[in-house]
Short mmCIF file of C-alpha atoms and ligand atoms in Angstrom, two decimals:
data_model
loop_
_atom_site.label_atom_id
_atom_site.label_comp_id
_atom_site.label_asym_id
_atom_site.label_seq_id
_atom_site.Cartn_x
_atom_site.Cartn_y
_atom_site.Cartn_z
CA MET A 1 0.02 0.06 -0.04
CA ILE A 2 1.22 3.43 -0.60
CA PRO A 3 1.56 4.80 2.91
CA GLU A 4 -0.76 7.70 4.07
CA HIS A 5 2.31 9.85 4.97
CA GLY A 6 5.78 9.72 3.10
CA ARG A 7 8.49 8.09 4.85
CA SER A 8 11.87 9.23 5.74
CA THR A 9 14.80 8.56 3.23
CA GLU A 10 16.84 6.86 5.67
CA GLU A 11 14.03 4.42 6.86
CA ILE A 12 13.25 3.64 3.11
CA LEU A 13 16.78 2.92 2.10
CA ARG A 14 17.30 0.84 5.48
CA GLU A 15 14.22 -1.33 4.58
CA LEU A 16 15.38 -1.79 0.81
CA ALA A 17 18.83 -2.95 2.05
CA SER A 18 17.29 -5.35 4.65
CA ARG A 19 14.70 -6.78 1.85
CA GLY A 20 17.65 -7.91 -0.16
CA GLU A 21 19.58 -9.87 2.66
CA GLY A 22 17.68 -13.01 1.86
CA ASP A 23 18.55 -12.92 -1.92
CA THR A 24 21.20 -15.11 -3.16
CA ASP A 25 24.85 -13.98 -2.65
CA TRP A 26 26.06 -12.80 -6.01
CA ARG A 27 28.71 -10.72 -4.56
CA GLY A 28 30.14 -13.73 -2.97
CA GLY A 29 30.27 -15.67 -6.47
CA ARG A 30 27.32 -18.07 -5.55
CA VAL A 31 25.29 -17.08 -8.68
CA PHE A 32 26.57 -17.90 -12.18
CA SER A 33 24.57 -15.99 -14.86
CA LEU A 34 22.37 -13.41 -13.40
CA VAL A 35 25.01 -11.06 -12.29
CA TYR A 36 28.39 -9.74 -13.37
CA HIS A 37 30.21 -8.39 -10.54
CA ALA A 38 33.58 -6.48 -11.10
CA GLY A 39 34.18 -5.39 -7.44
CA ASP A 40 32.79 -2.92 -5.01
CA ALA A 41 34.59 0.10 -6.50
CA HIS A 42 33.41 -0.54 -10.03
CA GLU A 43 29.94 -1.05 -8.62
CA ASP A 44 30.08 2.21 -6.85
CA LEU A 45 31.03 4.01 -10.09
CA ILE A 46 28.12 2.41 -12.12
CA HIS A 47 25.57 3.33 -9.21
CA ARG A 48 26.80 6.88 -9.15
CA ALA A 49 26.77 7.29 -13.00
CA HIS A 50 23.11 5.80 -12.90
CA ALA A 51 21.95 8.17 -10.32
CA LEU A 52 23.15 11.25 -12.27
CA TYR A 53 20.90 10.22 -15.21
CA ALA A 54 18.26 8.33 -13.27
CA SER A 55 15.47 10.58 -14.40
CA ALA A 56 16.83 11.44 -17.77
CA ASN A 57 14.99 10.29 -20.84
CA LEU A 58 16.54 9.33 -24.34
CA LEU A 59 13.06 9.38 -25.83
CA ASN A 60 13.85 12.79 -26.98
CA PRO A 61 17.49 12.99 -28.16
CA MET A 62 17.17 16.85 -28.80
CA ALA A 63 16.38 17.34 -25.08
CA PHE A 64 18.97 14.80 -23.99
CA LYS A 65 21.83 15.49 -26.26
CA SER A 66 24.28 14.14 -23.46
CA LEU A 67 22.59 10.71 -23.48
CA LYS A 68 22.55 10.58 -27.32
CA GLN A 69 26.30 11.38 -27.32
CA MET A 70 26.86 8.57 -24.65
CA GLU A 71 24.95 6.03 -26.81
CA ARG A 72 26.93 7.17 -29.98
CA GLU A 73 30.15 6.50 -28.03
CA ILE A 74 29.00 3.28 -26.54
CA VAL A 75 28.11 2.05 -30.34
CA GLN A 76 31.33 3.34 -31.93
CA SER A 77 33.35 1.71 -29.23
CA THR A 78 31.59 -1.53 -29.62
CA GLY A 79 31.76 -1.38 -33.29
CA ALA A 80 35.62 -0.78 -33.07
CA LEU A 81 35.94 -3.71 -30.61
CA PHE A 82 34.10 -5.93 -33.27
CA HIS A 83 36.26 -4.56 -36.15
CA CYS A 84 33.92 -2.18 -37.99
CA SER A 85 35.01 1.49 -37.75
CA GLY A 86 31.72 2.82 -39.41
CA ALA A 87 29.30 0.75 -37.22
CA VAL A 88 26.03 2.20 -36.26
CA GLY A 89 23.50 1.04 -33.71
CA THR A 90 21.49 1.64 -30.64
CA VAL A 91 21.72 1.10 -26.92
CA THR A 92 18.78 -1.16 -25.62
CA SER A 93 17.51 -2.39 -22.28
CA GLY A 94 19.10 -5.84 -22.66
CA GLY A 95 19.87 -8.79 -24.87
CA THR A 96 16.35 -9.67 -25.43
CA GLU A 97 15.35 -6.36 -26.59
CA SER A 98 18.43 -5.92 -28.86
CA ILE A 99 17.33 -9.39 -30.50
CA LEU A 100 13.58 -8.37 -30.74
CA CYS A 101 14.73 -4.96 -32.38
CA ALA A 102 17.00 -7.00 -34.86
CA VAL A 103 14.26 -9.48 -35.98
CA ALA A 104 11.70 -6.88 -36.20
CA ALA A 105 13.84 -4.79 -38.42
CA TYR A 106 15.06 -7.77 -40.58
CA ARG A 107 11.14 -8.69 -41.05
CA ASP A 108 10.48 -5.13 -42.34
CA ARG A 109 13.56 -5.16 -44.54
CA ALA A 110 12.27 -8.38 -45.93
CA ARG A 111 8.85 -6.82 -46.60
CA LYS A 112 10.50 -3.93 -48.48
CA LYS A 113 13.02 -5.99 -50.38
CA LYS A 114 11.07 -9.28 -50.90
CA PRO A 115 7.32 -8.34 -50.62
CA TRP A 116 6.23 -11.76 -51.96
CA ILE A 117 7.40 -13.58 -48.76
CA ARG A 118 4.19 -13.86 -46.76
CA SER A 119 5.52 -16.23 -44.10
CA PRO A 120 9.05 -15.22 -43.33
CA GLU A 121 11.49 -17.66 -41.84
CA ILE A 122 14.71 -17.34 -40.02
CA VAL A 123 17.25 -20.12 -39.91
CA VAL A 124 18.84 -20.57 -36.40
CA PRO A 125 20.67 -23.20 -34.53
CA ARG A 126 18.79 -25.39 -31.98
CA THR A 127 21.02 -23.74 -29.19
CA ILE A 128 19.61 -20.14 -30.01
CA HIS A 129 18.66 -18.13 -27.17
CA PRO A 130 14.75 -18.06 -26.42
CA ALA A 131 14.75 -14.44 -27.06
CA PHE A 132 14.56 -15.26 -30.78
CA ASP A 133 11.56 -17.72 -30.11
CA LYS A 134 9.96 -14.73 -28.34
CA ALA A 135 10.66 -12.36 -31.22
CA ALA A 136 9.32 -14.88 -33.70
CA HIS A 137 6.00 -15.20 -31.74
CA LEU A 138 5.71 -11.43 -31.27
CA PHE A 139 6.54 -10.43 -34.88
CA GLY A 140 4.94 -13.53 -36.96
CA VAL A 141 8.17 -14.88 -38.30
CA LYS A 142 8.82 -18.77 -38.21
CA LEU A 143 12.15 -20.00 -36.61
CA VAL A 144 13.64 -22.84 -38.63
CA LYS A 145 15.69 -24.74 -35.98
CA VAL A 146 18.84 -26.47 -37.17
CA ASP A 147 20.49 -29.47 -35.15
CA VAL A 148 24.08 -29.14 -33.64
CA ASP A 149 27.02 -31.42 -33.95
CA ALA A 150 28.65 -33.43 -31.11
CA GLU A 151 30.47 -30.13 -29.93
CA GLN A 152 27.08 -28.24 -30.09
CA ARG A 153 28.10 -26.10 -33.18
CA VAL A 154 25.44 -25.72 -35.63
CA ASP A 155 25.50 -28.25 -38.58
CA LEU A 156 26.47 -26.29 -41.62
CA GLN A 157 25.07 -28.84 -44.19
CA LYS A 158 21.87 -28.65 -42.27
CA VAL A 159 21.76 -24.87 -42.44
CA ALA A 160 22.24 -24.89 -46.01
CA LYS A 161 19.38 -27.37 -46.32
CA ALA A 162 17.06 -25.32 -44.08
CA ILE A 163 17.38 -22.20 -46.10
CA GLY A 164 14.57 -21.70 -48.67
CA TRP A 165 12.83 -19.17 -50.60
CA ARG A 166 11.06 -17.91 -47.39
CA THR A 167 14.33 -17.36 -45.46
CA ILE A 168 14.91 -13.70 -44.61
CA LEU A 169 17.78 -14.13 -42.17
CA ILE A 170 20.50 -16.49 -40.70
CA VAL A 171 21.51 -16.39 -37.10
CA GLY A 172 24.53 -17.81 -35.52
CA SER A 173 25.76 -17.35 -31.72
CA ALA A 174 29.14 -16.31 -30.43
CA PRO A 175 28.87 -18.15 -28.04
CA GLN A 176 25.66 -19.88 -27.50
CA TYR A 177 24.51 -19.62 -23.75
CA PRO A 178 23.93 -23.23 -22.86
CA HIS A 179 27.48 -24.57 -23.72
CA GLY A 180 29.64 -21.67 -24.47
CA VAL A 181 30.37 -22.72 -27.98
CA ILE A 182 30.72 -20.37 -30.90
CA ASP A 183 28.96 -21.29 -34.06
CA PRO A 184 30.92 -21.58 -37.19
CA ILE A 185 30.36 -17.81 -38.20
CA ALA A 186 33.10 -17.57 -41.05
CA GLN A 187 31.20 -20.42 -42.76
CA LEU A 188 27.69 -19.10 -41.92
CA GLY A 189 28.88 -15.71 -43.50
CA GLU A 190 29.99 -17.40 -46.70
CA LEU A 191 26.79 -19.20 -46.92
CA ALA A 192 24.76 -15.89 -46.14
CA GLN A 193 26.79 -14.10 -49.01
CA GLU A 194 26.23 -16.99 -51.46
CA LYS A 195 22.46 -16.80 -50.70
CA LYS A 196 22.41 -13.11 -50.73
CA LEU A 197 21.05 -13.13 -47.04
CA PRO A 198 21.81 -11.05 -44.01
CA LEU A 199 23.58 -12.76 -40.96
CA HIS A 200 23.09 -11.66 -37.32
CA VAL A 201 25.39 -12.82 -34.81
CA ASP A 202 24.07 -13.24 -31.25
CA ALA A 203 27.06 -12.07 -29.04
CA CYS A 204 25.01 -11.12 -26.23
CA VAL A 205 27.02 -13.20 -23.64
CA GLY A 206 30.36 -13.25 -25.60
CA GLY A 207 30.37 -9.75 -27.32
CA PHE A 208 32.63 -8.04 -24.27
CA MET A 209 34.49 -11.28 -23.62
CA LEU A 210 35.66 -12.83 -26.91
CA PRO A 211 37.78 -9.75 -28.05
CA TRP A 212 39.80 -9.93 -24.77
CA LEU A 213 40.32 -13.71 -25.08
CA GLU A 214 41.64 -13.25 -28.58
CA ARG A 215 44.03 -10.63 -27.19
CA LEU A 216 45.10 -13.12 -24.57
CA GLY A 217 46.02 -15.49 -27.22
CA ARG A 218 43.19 -17.92 -27.02
CA PRO A 219 42.15 -19.55 -30.31
CA ILE A 220 39.03 -17.72 -31.03
CA PRO A 221 37.43 -18.39 -34.55
CA LYS A 222 36.45 -15.20 -36.42
CA TRP A 223 32.88 -14.28 -35.31
CA ASP A 224 32.50 -10.39 -35.51
CA PHE A 225 32.56 -7.92 -38.55
CA ARG A 226 35.78 -9.25 -39.96
CA VAL A 227 33.46 -12.00 -41.40
CA PRO A 228 32.21 -10.21 -44.40
CA GLY A 229 28.67 -11.62 -44.41
CA VAL A 230 27.96 -10.52 -40.89
CA THR A 231 25.36 -7.61 -41.10
CA SER A 232 24.57 -7.15 -37.40
CA ILE A 233 25.67 -8.16 -33.81
CA SER A 234 23.82 -8.17 -30.42
CA ALA A 235 26.16 -7.72 -27.46
CA ASP A 236 25.05 -7.12 -23.99
CA LEU A 237 26.79 -4.33 -21.98
CA HIS A 238 25.24 -5.70 -18.74
CA LYS A 239 27.05 -8.94 -19.06
CA TYR A 240 30.87 -9.12 -19.64
CA ALA A 241 30.94 -5.37 -20.13
CA TYR A 242 30.12 -5.19 -16.42
CA ALA A 243 27.78 -2.39 -16.80
CA GLY A 244 24.72 -1.99 -14.51
CA LYS A 245 21.61 -4.02 -15.47
CA GLY A 246 19.51 -2.70 -18.31
CA ALA A 247 22.14 -2.25 -21.11
CA SER A 248 22.82 -3.95 -24.49
CA CYS A 249 23.93 -2.88 -27.89
CA LEU A 250 22.63 -3.86 -31.10
CA VAL A 251 25.22 -2.87 -33.93
CA TRP A 252 24.75 -2.79 -37.55
CA ARG A 253 27.35 -2.59 -40.34
CA SER A 254 25.19 -0.35 -42.38
CA ILE A 255 23.07 2.47 -41.82
CA GLU A 256 20.73 1.10 -44.58
CA ASP A 257 19.78 -1.72 -42.30
CA LEU A 258 19.51 0.35 -39.05
CA ARG A 259 16.79 2.27 -40.72
CA TYR A 260 14.27 -0.73 -40.60
CA GLN A 261 14.70 -0.50 -36.73
CA ILE A 262 13.08 2.92 -36.50
CA PHE A 263 9.43 3.07 -35.89
CA VAL A 264 7.57 6.27 -36.57
CA ALA A 265 3.93 7.21 -35.92
CA THR A 266 2.81 10.40 -37.62
CA ASP A 267 -1.09 10.91 -36.67
CA PHE A 268 -0.62 10.96 -32.75
CA PRO A 269 -2.10 14.20 -31.52
CA GLY A 270 0.69 14.40 -29.07
CA GLY A 271 3.09 15.06 -31.98
CA ILE A 272 5.28 12.88 -34.45
CA TYR A 273 6.49 10.00 -32.54
CA ALA A 274 9.85 8.25 -33.46
CA SER A 275 11.52 5.47 -31.72
CA PRO A 276 14.43 3.17 -32.71
CA THR A 277 13.95 0.64 -29.87
CA LEU A 278 11.02 -1.44 -28.35
CA ILE A 279 10.53 0.81 -25.32
CA GLY A 280 9.09 4.36 -25.46
CA THR A 281 10.78 6.19 -22.51
CA ARG A 282 14.49 5.24 -22.70
CA PRO A 283 15.73 5.44 -19.16
CA GLY A 284 19.07 7.48 -18.96
CA GLY A 285 20.51 5.70 -16.01
CA PRO A 286 21.58 2.41 -17.64
CA ILE A 287 22.99 4.17 -20.61
CA ALA A 288 25.26 6.53 -18.35
CA ALA A 289 26.13 3.62 -16.24
CA ALA A 290 27.12 1.55 -19.29
CA TRP A 291 29.28 4.46 -20.63
CA ALA A 292 30.92 4.98 -17.17
CA ALA A 293 31.62 1.20 -16.97
CA LEU A 294 33.44 1.18 -20.30
CA GLN A 295 35.48 4.44 -19.33
CA GLY A 296 36.08 3.27 -15.91
CA MET A 297 37.30 -0.41 -16.83
CA GLY A 298 39.31 0.49 -20.02
CA ALA A 299 40.89 -2.05 -22.20
CA ASP A 300 43.53 -3.05 -19.51
CA GLY A 301 40.73 -3.37 -17.02
CA TYR A 302 38.62 -5.71 -19.39
CA LEU A 303 41.85 -7.73 -20.15
CA ALA A 304 42.59 -8.31 -16.55
CA LEU A 305 39.00 -9.36 -15.75
CA ALA A 306 38.98 -11.53 -18.86
CA LYS A 307 42.25 -13.27 -17.63
CA ARG A 308 40.74 -13.95 -14.23
CA ALA A 309 37.48 -15.28 -15.71
CA VAL A 310 39.05 -17.67 -18.23
CA ASP A 311 41.56 -19.00 -15.70
CA ALA A 312 38.67 -19.78 -13.31
CA ALA A 313 36.76 -21.26 -16.10
CA ASP A 314 39.71 -23.53 -17.09
CA ALA A 315 40.21 -24.34 -13.25
CA LEU A 316 36.53 -25.35 -13.00
CA ARG A 317 36.76 -27.52 -16.11
CA ALA A 318 39.92 -29.36 -15.01
CA GLY A 319 38.25 -29.89 -11.62
CA ILE A 320 35.01 -31.17 -13.15
CA VAL A 321 36.74 -33.70 -15.63
CA ALA A 322 38.81 -35.04 -12.74
CA VAL A 323 35.65 -36.24 -11.05
CA PRO A 324 34.78 -39.65 -12.12
CA GLY A 325 31.34 -39.68 -13.79
CA LEU A 326 31.34 -36.06 -14.85
CA LYS A 327 31.76 -34.95 -18.35
CA LEU A 328 32.08 -31.52 -19.98
CA LEU A 329 29.68 -30.58 -22.79
CA GLY A 330 30.73 -28.31 -25.67
CA ARG A 331 34.16 -26.79 -26.38
CA PRO A 332 36.10 -24.53 -24.18
CA ASP A 333 35.58 -21.45 -26.61
CA ALA A 334 34.65 -18.93 -23.99
CA THR A 335 34.16 -18.53 -20.23
CA ILE A 336 31.01 -20.67 -20.09
CA VAL A 337 31.21 -24.27 -18.33
CA SER A 338 28.61 -26.88 -18.90
CA TYR A 339 28.74 -30.48 -17.69
CA THR A 340 26.63 -33.59 -17.20
CA SER A 341 26.97 -36.55 -15.10
CA ASP A 342 26.31 -40.29 -14.74
CA VAL A 343 24.48 -39.49 -11.51
CA ASP A 344 21.11 -37.83 -11.81
CA VAL A 345 22.01 -34.18 -12.70
CA TYR A 346 19.03 -32.76 -11.14
CA ALA A 347 19.48 -34.51 -7.91
CA LEU A 348 23.25 -33.24 -8.15
CA ALA A 349 21.78 -29.61 -8.55
CA ASP A 350 19.55 -30.02 -5.48
CA ARG A 351 22.51 -31.17 -3.55
CA LEU A 352 24.62 -28.17 -4.47
CA GLU A 353 21.68 -25.74 -3.85
CA ALA A 354 21.53 -27.12 -0.55
CA ARG A 355 24.92 -25.93 -0.03
CA ALA A 356 23.98 -22.29 -0.99
CA TRP A 357 25.01 -22.32 -4.70
CA SER A 358 22.41 -21.06 -7.25
CA ILE A 359 22.31 -23.64 -9.98
CA ASP A 360 21.30 -23.24 -13.56
CA ARG A 361 19.60 -26.55 -14.70
CA GLN A 362 19.78 -27.40 -18.34
CA HIS A 363 18.04 -30.09 -20.41
CA ARG A 364 18.57 -31.85 -23.75
CA PRO A 365 21.12 -33.14 -22.52
CA ALA A 366 20.49 -32.67 -18.76
CA SER A 367 23.41 -30.56 -17.50
CA ILE A 368 24.54 -27.87 -15.23
CA HIS A 369 25.58 -24.46 -16.58
CA LEU A 370 28.22 -21.85 -15.24
CA THR A 371 28.62 -18.43 -16.66
CA VAL A 372 32.07 -17.82 -15.15
CA THR A 373 33.15 -14.29 -14.51
CA ALA A 374 36.15 -12.65 -12.74
CA ASN A 375 34.09 -12.66 -9.58
CA HIS A 376 34.18 -16.37 -9.53
CA ALA A 377 38.02 -16.84 -9.25
CA PRO A 378 38.03 -16.92 -5.41
CA ILE A 379 35.19 -19.69 -5.33
CA VAL A 380 36.55 -22.26 -7.73
CA GLU A 381 38.15 -24.59 -4.99
CA ALA A 382 34.94 -24.25 -2.75
CA TYR A 383 32.68 -25.12 -5.67
CA LEU A 384 34.72 -28.12 -6.72
CA ALA A 385 34.90 -29.51 -3.21
CA ASP A 386 31.19 -29.23 -2.79
CA LEU A 387 30.55 -30.75 -6.22
CA ARG A 388 32.81 -33.93 -5.31
CA ALA A 389 30.85 -34.26 -2.02
CA CYS A 390 27.44 -33.84 -3.74
CA VAL A 391 28.34 -36.35 -6.49
CA ALA A 392 29.37 -38.79 -3.83
CA GLU A 393 26.18 -38.13 -1.94
CA VAL A 394 23.85 -38.67 -5.01
CA ARG A 395 26.01 -41.98 -5.90
CA ALA A 396 25.55 -43.27 -2.48
CA ASN A 397 21.82 -42.39 -2.58
CA PRO A 398 20.28 -42.69 -5.90
CA SER A 399 16.71 -42.24 -4.47
CA LEU A 400 17.64 -38.46 -4.11
CA ALA A 401 16.59 -38.52 -7.73
CA LYS A 402 13.04 -38.83 -6.44
CA SER A 403 12.98 -36.14 -3.77
CA GLY A 404 13.38 -32.35 -3.70
CA GLN A 405 12.86 -30.55 -7.14
CA ALA A 406 14.77 -33.37 -9.13
CA PRO A 407 11.65 -35.32 -10.27
CA MET A 408 9.96 -32.11 -11.54
CA TYR A 409 12.88 -30.91 -13.65
CA GLY A 410 13.41 -34.69 -14.80
CA MET A 411 9.76 -35.00 -15.84
CA ALA A 412 9.78 -31.43 -17.50
CA ALA A 413 12.88 -32.45 -19.44
CA LYS A 414 11.61 -35.66 -20.74
CA MET A 415 7.68 -35.10 -21.24
CA PRO A 416 7.04 -35.60 -25.01
CA LEU A 417 4.04 -33.12 -24.87
CA ARG A 418 5.94 -29.77 -24.79
CA ARG A 419 2.60 -27.76 -24.85
CA LEU A 420 1.64 -29.48 -21.66
CA VAL A 421 5.05 -28.51 -20.17
CA ALA A 422 4.47 -24.92 -21.26
CA SER A 423 0.82 -24.64 -19.96
CA GLN A 424 2.17 -26.10 -16.53
CA VAL A 425 5.08 -23.44 -16.34
CA ARG A 426 2.54 -20.69 -17.27
CA LYS A 427 0.32 -21.72 -14.54
CA VAL A 428 3.27 -21.64 -12.03
CA ILE A 429 4.15 -18.01 -13.10
CA ALA A 430 0.65 -16.83 -13.08
CA ASP A 431 0.30 -18.25 -9.74
CA MET A 432 3.10 -15.99 -8.63
CA TYR A 433 1.26 -13.09 -9.86
CA ALA A 434 -2.18 -13.99 -8.68
C1 LIG B 1 23.32 -15.70 -26.03
C2 LIG B 1 22.33 -15.07 -25.51
N1 LIG B 1 21.45 -14.33 -26.12
C3 LIG B 1 20.51 -13.40 -25.50
C4 LIG B 1 20.44 -13.53 -24.17
C5 LIG B 1 19.26 -12.64 -23.35
O1 LIG B 1 19.79 -11.47 -22.82
P1 LIG B 1 18.77 -10.80 -21.70
O2 LIG B 1 18.64 -11.83 -20.58
O3 LIG B 1 19.77 -9.47 -21.26
O4 LIG B 1 17.63 -10.39 -22.27
C6 LIG B 1 21.35 -14.02 -23.40
C7 LIG B 1 21.18 -14.10 -21.79
O5 LIG B 1 21.90 -14.88 -21.26
C8 LIG B 1 22.31 -14.97 -23.87
O6 LIG B 1 23.21 -15.61 -23.13
#
């Protein structure tokens, strides 16, 4: 309830702080994909930058020239990092918004260039992020999902086969979220050029990590604008750029393609309304915080963070393969680790959660996911010790697969009627709002 009388600033802030005390301990590295933390001093910088522009609104770039300039600088820095000096683009609220904007723009591009296509299709790997399913659902486009090989990279021959006269776009990931594997972007680029199709690279999770890994000498296959067929890239600032939440970047090679992102309404009595992203009001806080994160960290800061993250990921991988019965999935392309087990994976996840780790459970195949950041360097040994103990517990007591959350995850993963799974999940979420 809105209180009858306003409360004091101190009282409100005290209550807000105490409300968060029961949340998972992300500063302590117990969470693996939801938060990217680069230390308290950096956090303080992005909070203060955010506060300076918390009420500002980039809906009108004439009124907020400061924010427009920050957006331009963020996009130019991102384009340069991805080897395209003339790149253009927009800052959005997150990976999903960048992807929604890209799909809507490519749909409208096809409407203009290939008006005979009534049911447009986008060819994507099976491992593509569900933001593309959401975009397809919202914008009336069909996703044609292509299988992956044993290393979880999209199968090129199957991509070639999936392309038809209705195809308007090809998508690959750098890397994909579930196993951290980079799709063969150079080959997808050749295919895209051969078929005269655009190619979007979803680098939401990897965009601000892969360039530093390459500079550290890791063997990173080409995935950015150096691949001639790549026409656009989504890359999240609020992930490995360690910006505050609510910031991503959609970068285009050409202004001609960006144009399709811009929506204009001319009949509104409130005036001509133009908007390049999905949202109307564009909060200034996340843009200022993202700009501050790039400035505060600098290339040397990001290199140091990437080194810590990749060393932690390598140490986790080495510790995991040393446990009998555990197996890594995918390839060590980036800083994502994913593993499966010969004991029930979901029982293992329950046991790890009982030891205060926040666990990302995956399916097809059943596995556990870790997006590893610099903040995880100090917890590697503690995680591995708990993992060894939990594997032993589940091995000694296989009936753990029948208790806790394990049966629910197991059933949801295997149930053939996916619509039934969706309707049950929808009910659970609706109940949270009821
Ligand atoms: C590869 C990839 N694409 C898109 C997204 C969606 O990003 P967001 O959660 O910021 O909307 C994610 C999020 O993890 C991702 O890993």
